[in-house]
Short mmCIF file of C-alpha atoms and ligand atoms in Angstrom, two decimals:
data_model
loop_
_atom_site.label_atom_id
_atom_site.label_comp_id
_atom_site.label_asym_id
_atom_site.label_seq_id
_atom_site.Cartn_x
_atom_site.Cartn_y
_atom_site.Cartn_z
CA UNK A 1 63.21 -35.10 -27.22
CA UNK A 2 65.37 -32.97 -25.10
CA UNK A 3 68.38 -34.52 -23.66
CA UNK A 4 69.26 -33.63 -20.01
CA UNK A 5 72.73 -32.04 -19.27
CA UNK A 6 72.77 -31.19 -22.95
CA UNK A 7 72.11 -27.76 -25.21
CA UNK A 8 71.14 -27.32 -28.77
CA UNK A 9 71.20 -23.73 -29.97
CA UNK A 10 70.92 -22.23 -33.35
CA UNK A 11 72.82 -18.93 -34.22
CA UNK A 12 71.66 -16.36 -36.63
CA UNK A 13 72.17 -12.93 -37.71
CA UNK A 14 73.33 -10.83 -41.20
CA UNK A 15 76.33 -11.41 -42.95
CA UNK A 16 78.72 -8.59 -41.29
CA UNK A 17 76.86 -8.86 -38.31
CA UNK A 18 79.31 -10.25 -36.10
CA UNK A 19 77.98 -13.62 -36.07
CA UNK A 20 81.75 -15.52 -37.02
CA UNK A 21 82.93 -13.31 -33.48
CA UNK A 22 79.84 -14.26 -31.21
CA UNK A 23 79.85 -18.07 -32.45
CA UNK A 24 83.72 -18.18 -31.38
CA UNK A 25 83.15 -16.91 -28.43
CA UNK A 26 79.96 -18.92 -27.47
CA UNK A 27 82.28 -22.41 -28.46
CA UNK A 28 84.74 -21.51 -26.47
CA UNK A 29 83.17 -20.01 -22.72
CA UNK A 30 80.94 -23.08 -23.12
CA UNK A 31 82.66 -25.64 -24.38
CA UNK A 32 79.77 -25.88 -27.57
CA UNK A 33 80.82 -27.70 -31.07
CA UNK A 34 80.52 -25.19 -33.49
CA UNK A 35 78.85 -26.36 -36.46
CA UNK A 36 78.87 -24.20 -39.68
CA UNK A 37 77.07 -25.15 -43.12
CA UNK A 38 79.23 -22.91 -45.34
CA UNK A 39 82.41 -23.84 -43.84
CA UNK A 40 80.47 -27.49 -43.86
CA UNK A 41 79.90 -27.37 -47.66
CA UNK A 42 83.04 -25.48 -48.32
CA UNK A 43 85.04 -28.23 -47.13
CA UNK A 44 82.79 -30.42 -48.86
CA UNK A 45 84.31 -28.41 -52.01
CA UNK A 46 87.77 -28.69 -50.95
CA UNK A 47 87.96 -32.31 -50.45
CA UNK A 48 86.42 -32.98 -53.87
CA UNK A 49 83.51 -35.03 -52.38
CA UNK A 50 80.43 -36.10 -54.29
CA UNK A 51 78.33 -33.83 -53.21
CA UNK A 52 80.98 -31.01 -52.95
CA UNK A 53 81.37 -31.47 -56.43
CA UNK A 54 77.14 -31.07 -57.26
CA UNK A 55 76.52 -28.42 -54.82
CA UNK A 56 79.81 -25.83 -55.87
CA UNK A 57 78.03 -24.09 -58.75
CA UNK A 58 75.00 -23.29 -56.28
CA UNK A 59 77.27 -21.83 -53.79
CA UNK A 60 79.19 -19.95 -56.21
CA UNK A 61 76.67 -18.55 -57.62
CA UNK A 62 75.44 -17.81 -53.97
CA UNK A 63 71.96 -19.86 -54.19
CA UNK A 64 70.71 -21.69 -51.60
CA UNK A 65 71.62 -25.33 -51.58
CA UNK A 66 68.43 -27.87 -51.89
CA UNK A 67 66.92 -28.45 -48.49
CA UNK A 68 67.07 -32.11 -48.84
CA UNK A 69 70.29 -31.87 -49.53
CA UNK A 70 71.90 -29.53 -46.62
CA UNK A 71 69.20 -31.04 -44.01
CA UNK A 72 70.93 -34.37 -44.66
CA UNK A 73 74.42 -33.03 -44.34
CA UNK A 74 73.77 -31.34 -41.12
CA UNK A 75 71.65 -33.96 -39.95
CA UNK A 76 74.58 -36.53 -40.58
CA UNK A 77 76.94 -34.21 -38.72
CA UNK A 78 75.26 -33.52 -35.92
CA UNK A 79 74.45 -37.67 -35.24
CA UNK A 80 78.27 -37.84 -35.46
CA UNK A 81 78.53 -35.76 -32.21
CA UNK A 82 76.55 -38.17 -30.42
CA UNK A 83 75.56 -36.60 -27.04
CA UNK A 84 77.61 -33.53 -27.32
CA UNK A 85 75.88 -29.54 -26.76
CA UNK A 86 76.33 -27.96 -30.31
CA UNK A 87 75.39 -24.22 -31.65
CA UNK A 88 74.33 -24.29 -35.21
CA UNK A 89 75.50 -21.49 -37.56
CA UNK A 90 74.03 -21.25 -41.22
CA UNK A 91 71.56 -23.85 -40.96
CA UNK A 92 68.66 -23.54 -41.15
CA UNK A 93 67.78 -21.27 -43.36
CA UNK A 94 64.34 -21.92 -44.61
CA UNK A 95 61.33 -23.10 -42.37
CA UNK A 96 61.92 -26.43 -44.39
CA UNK A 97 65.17 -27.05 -43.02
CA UNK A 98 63.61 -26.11 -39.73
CA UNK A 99 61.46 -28.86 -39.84
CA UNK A 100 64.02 -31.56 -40.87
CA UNK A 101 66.23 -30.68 -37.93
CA UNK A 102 62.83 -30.66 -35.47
CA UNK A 103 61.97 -33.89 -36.84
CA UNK A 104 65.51 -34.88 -35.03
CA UNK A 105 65.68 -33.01 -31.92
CA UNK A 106 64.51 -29.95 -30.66
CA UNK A 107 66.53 -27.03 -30.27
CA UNK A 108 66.63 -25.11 -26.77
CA UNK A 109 67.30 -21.53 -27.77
CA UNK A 110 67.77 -19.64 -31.20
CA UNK A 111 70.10 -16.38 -30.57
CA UNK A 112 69.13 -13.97 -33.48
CA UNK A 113 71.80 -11.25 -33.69
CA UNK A 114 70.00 -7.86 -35.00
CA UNK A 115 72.40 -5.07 -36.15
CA UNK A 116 70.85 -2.55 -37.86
CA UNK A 117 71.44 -2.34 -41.41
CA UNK A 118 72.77 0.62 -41.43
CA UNK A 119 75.36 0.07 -39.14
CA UNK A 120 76.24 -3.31 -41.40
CA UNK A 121 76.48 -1.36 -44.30
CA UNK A 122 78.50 0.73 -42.61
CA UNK A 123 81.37 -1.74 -41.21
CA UNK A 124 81.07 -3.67 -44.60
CA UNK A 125 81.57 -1.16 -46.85
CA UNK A 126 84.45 0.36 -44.52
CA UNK A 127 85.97 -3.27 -44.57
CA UNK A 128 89.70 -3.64 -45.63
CA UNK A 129 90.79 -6.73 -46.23
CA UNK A 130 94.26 -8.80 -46.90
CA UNK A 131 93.83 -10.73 -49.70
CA UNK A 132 95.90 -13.25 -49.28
CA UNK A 133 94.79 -14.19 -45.64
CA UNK A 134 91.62 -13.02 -45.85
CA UNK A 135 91.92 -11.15 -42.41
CA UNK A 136 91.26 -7.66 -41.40
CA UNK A 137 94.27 -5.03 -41.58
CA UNK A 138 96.95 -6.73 -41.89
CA UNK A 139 100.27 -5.36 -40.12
CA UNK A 140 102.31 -8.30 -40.08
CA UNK A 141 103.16 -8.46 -44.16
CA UNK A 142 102.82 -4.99 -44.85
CA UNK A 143 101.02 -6.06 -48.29
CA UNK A 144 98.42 -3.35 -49.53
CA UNK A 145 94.87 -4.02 -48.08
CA UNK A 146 92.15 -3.82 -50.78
CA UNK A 147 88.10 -3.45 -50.51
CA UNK A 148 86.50 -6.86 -51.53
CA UNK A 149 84.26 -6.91 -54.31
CA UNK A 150 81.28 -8.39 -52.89
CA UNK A 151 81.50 -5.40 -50.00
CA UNK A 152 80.49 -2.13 -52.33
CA UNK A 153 77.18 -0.61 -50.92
CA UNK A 154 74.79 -1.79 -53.52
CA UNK A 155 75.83 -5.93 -53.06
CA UNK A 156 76.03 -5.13 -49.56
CA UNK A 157 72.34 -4.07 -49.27
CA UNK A 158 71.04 -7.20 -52.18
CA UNK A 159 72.78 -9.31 -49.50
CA UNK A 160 71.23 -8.03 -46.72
CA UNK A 161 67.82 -7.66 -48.42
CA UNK A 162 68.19 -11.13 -49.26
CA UNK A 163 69.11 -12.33 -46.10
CA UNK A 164 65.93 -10.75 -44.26
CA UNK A 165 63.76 -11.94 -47.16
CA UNK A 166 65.06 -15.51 -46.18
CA UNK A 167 65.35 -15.96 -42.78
CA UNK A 168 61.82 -13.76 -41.44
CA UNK A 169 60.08 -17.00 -41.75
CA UNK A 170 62.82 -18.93 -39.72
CA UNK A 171 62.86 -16.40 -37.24
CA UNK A 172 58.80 -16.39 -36.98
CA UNK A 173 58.95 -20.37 -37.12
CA UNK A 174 61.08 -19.92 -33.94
CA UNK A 175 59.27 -17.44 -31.83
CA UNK A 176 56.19 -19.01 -32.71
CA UNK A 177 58.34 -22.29 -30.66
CA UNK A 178 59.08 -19.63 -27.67
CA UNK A 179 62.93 -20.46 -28.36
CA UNK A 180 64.03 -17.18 -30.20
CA UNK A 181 66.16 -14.65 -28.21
CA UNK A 182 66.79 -11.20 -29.67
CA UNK A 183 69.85 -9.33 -28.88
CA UNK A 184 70.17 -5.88 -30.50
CA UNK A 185 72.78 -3.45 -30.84
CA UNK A 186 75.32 -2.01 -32.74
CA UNK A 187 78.45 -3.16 -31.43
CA UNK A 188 79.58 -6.54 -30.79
CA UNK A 189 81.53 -6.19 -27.76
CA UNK A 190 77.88 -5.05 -26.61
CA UNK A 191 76.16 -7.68 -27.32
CA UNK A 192 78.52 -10.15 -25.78
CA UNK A 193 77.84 -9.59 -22.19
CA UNK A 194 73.79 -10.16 -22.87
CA UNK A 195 74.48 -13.15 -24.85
CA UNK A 196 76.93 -14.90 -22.44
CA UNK A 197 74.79 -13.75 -19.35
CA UNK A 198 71.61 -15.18 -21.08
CA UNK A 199 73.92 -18.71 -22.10
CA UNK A 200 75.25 -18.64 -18.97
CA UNK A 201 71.58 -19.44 -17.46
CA UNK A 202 70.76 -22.20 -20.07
CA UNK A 203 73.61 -24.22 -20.26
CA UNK A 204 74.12 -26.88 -17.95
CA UNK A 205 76.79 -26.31 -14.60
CA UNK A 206 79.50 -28.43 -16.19
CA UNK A 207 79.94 -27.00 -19.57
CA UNK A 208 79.68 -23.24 -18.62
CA UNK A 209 82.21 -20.33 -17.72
CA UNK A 210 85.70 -21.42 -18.99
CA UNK A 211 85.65 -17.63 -19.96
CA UNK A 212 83.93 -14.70 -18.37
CA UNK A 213 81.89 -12.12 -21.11
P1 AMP B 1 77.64 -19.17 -45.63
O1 AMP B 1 79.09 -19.32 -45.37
O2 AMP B 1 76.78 -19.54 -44.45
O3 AMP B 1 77.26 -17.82 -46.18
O4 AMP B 1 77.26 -20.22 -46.77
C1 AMP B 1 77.88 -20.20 -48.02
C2 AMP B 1 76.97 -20.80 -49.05
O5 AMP B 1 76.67 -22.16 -48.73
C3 AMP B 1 75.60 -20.13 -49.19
O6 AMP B 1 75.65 -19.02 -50.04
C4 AMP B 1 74.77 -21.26 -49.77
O7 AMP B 1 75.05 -21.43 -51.15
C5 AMP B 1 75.31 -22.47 -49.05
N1 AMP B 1 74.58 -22.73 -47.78
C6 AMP B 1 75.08 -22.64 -46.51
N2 AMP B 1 74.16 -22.97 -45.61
C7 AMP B 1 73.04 -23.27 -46.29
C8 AMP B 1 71.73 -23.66 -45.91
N3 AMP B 1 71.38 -23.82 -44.63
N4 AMP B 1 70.83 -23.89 -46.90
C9 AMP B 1 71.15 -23.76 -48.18
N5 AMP B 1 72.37 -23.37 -48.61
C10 AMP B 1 73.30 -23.13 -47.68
#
């Protein structure tokens, strides 16, 4: 069921991977919607919706929300953007979930970030953060900068543990498709270039290059 002119990619990689920068990026030279299932959920939360309301004690507790559940969430979104090319960030996350969004469309290319652990461990653990934006150093307030909580070195490698425990199977359910592109390195600005240049040959003429890599 591919749709000419249009592109469906998936986006995954580790938390502290640089997966937030290389999404941003990827919406923005190619004009993508960028379509995120925690900041889908999370706003789910915030606006005190039915299902916001179920699902927030999963999510704080940092389970995985049901399949059936997310699946139709995303599903629903991503019928709401009618024709439009989309990059899909969070979702899915189990071979499940995979399914439910093959059973809609298929999707043209999966870009799987892979930053060595180390080096995650690494930036996370080294991360400084302004509480009350949230944002790296901050040099606009001048208020302290703290370490988060969920960043010490042993939550940092349960996380990532967890993560790889999760997603292998999504990543094998995608090679096994031919669809799964691997970039590696250690540095985002790195990885950019390979991921634009590779995006730059998939996407269709009219909805690539409003920025150079
Ligand atoms: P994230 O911002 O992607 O880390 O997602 C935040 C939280 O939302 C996760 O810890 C899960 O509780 C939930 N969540 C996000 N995406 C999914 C998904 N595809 N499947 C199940 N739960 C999800």
């Amino acid at each position: 069921m591919a749709l000419k002119g249009v592109f469906r990619g998936v986006i995954m990689g580790a938390p502290g991977s640089g997966k937030g920068t290389v999404s941003s990026r990827i919406a923005q030279s190619f004009g993508l919607q960028h379509l995120s299932s925690g900041d889908t959920l999370r706003a789910n939360i915030e606006a005190k919706t039915d299902l916001g309301l179920l699902m927030k004690s999963c999510i704080d507790q940092g389970q995985l929300v049901p399949d059936d559940v997310i699946s139709r969430l995303i599903l629903t979104s991503l019928r709401n953007m009618n024709q439009s090319s989309w990059l899909l960030d969070g979702f899915p996350r189990t071979v499940a979930q995979a399914e439910a969004l093959d059973s809609m469309c298929d999707v043209d290319s999966v870009i799987n970030l892979d930053v060595p652990f180390q080096t995650i461990r690494e930036r996370l653990t080294s991360r400084w953060v302004h509480l009350p934006s949230g944002r790296g150093l901050d040099d606009v307030t001048g208020e302290p900068l703290v370490q988060r909580d969920d960043d010490s070195p042993e939550t940092v490698t349960r996380r990532l543990k967890d993560y790889e425990r999760q997603t292998q199977p999504v990543l094998e359910y995608y090679r096994s498709k031919g669809v799964l592109e691997t970039f590696t390195g250690t540095e985002t600005n790195k990885i950019w270039p390979h991921v634009h240049a590779f995006l730059s040959k998939k996407i269709p003429g009219n909805q690539q290059a409003r920025g150079k890599a």
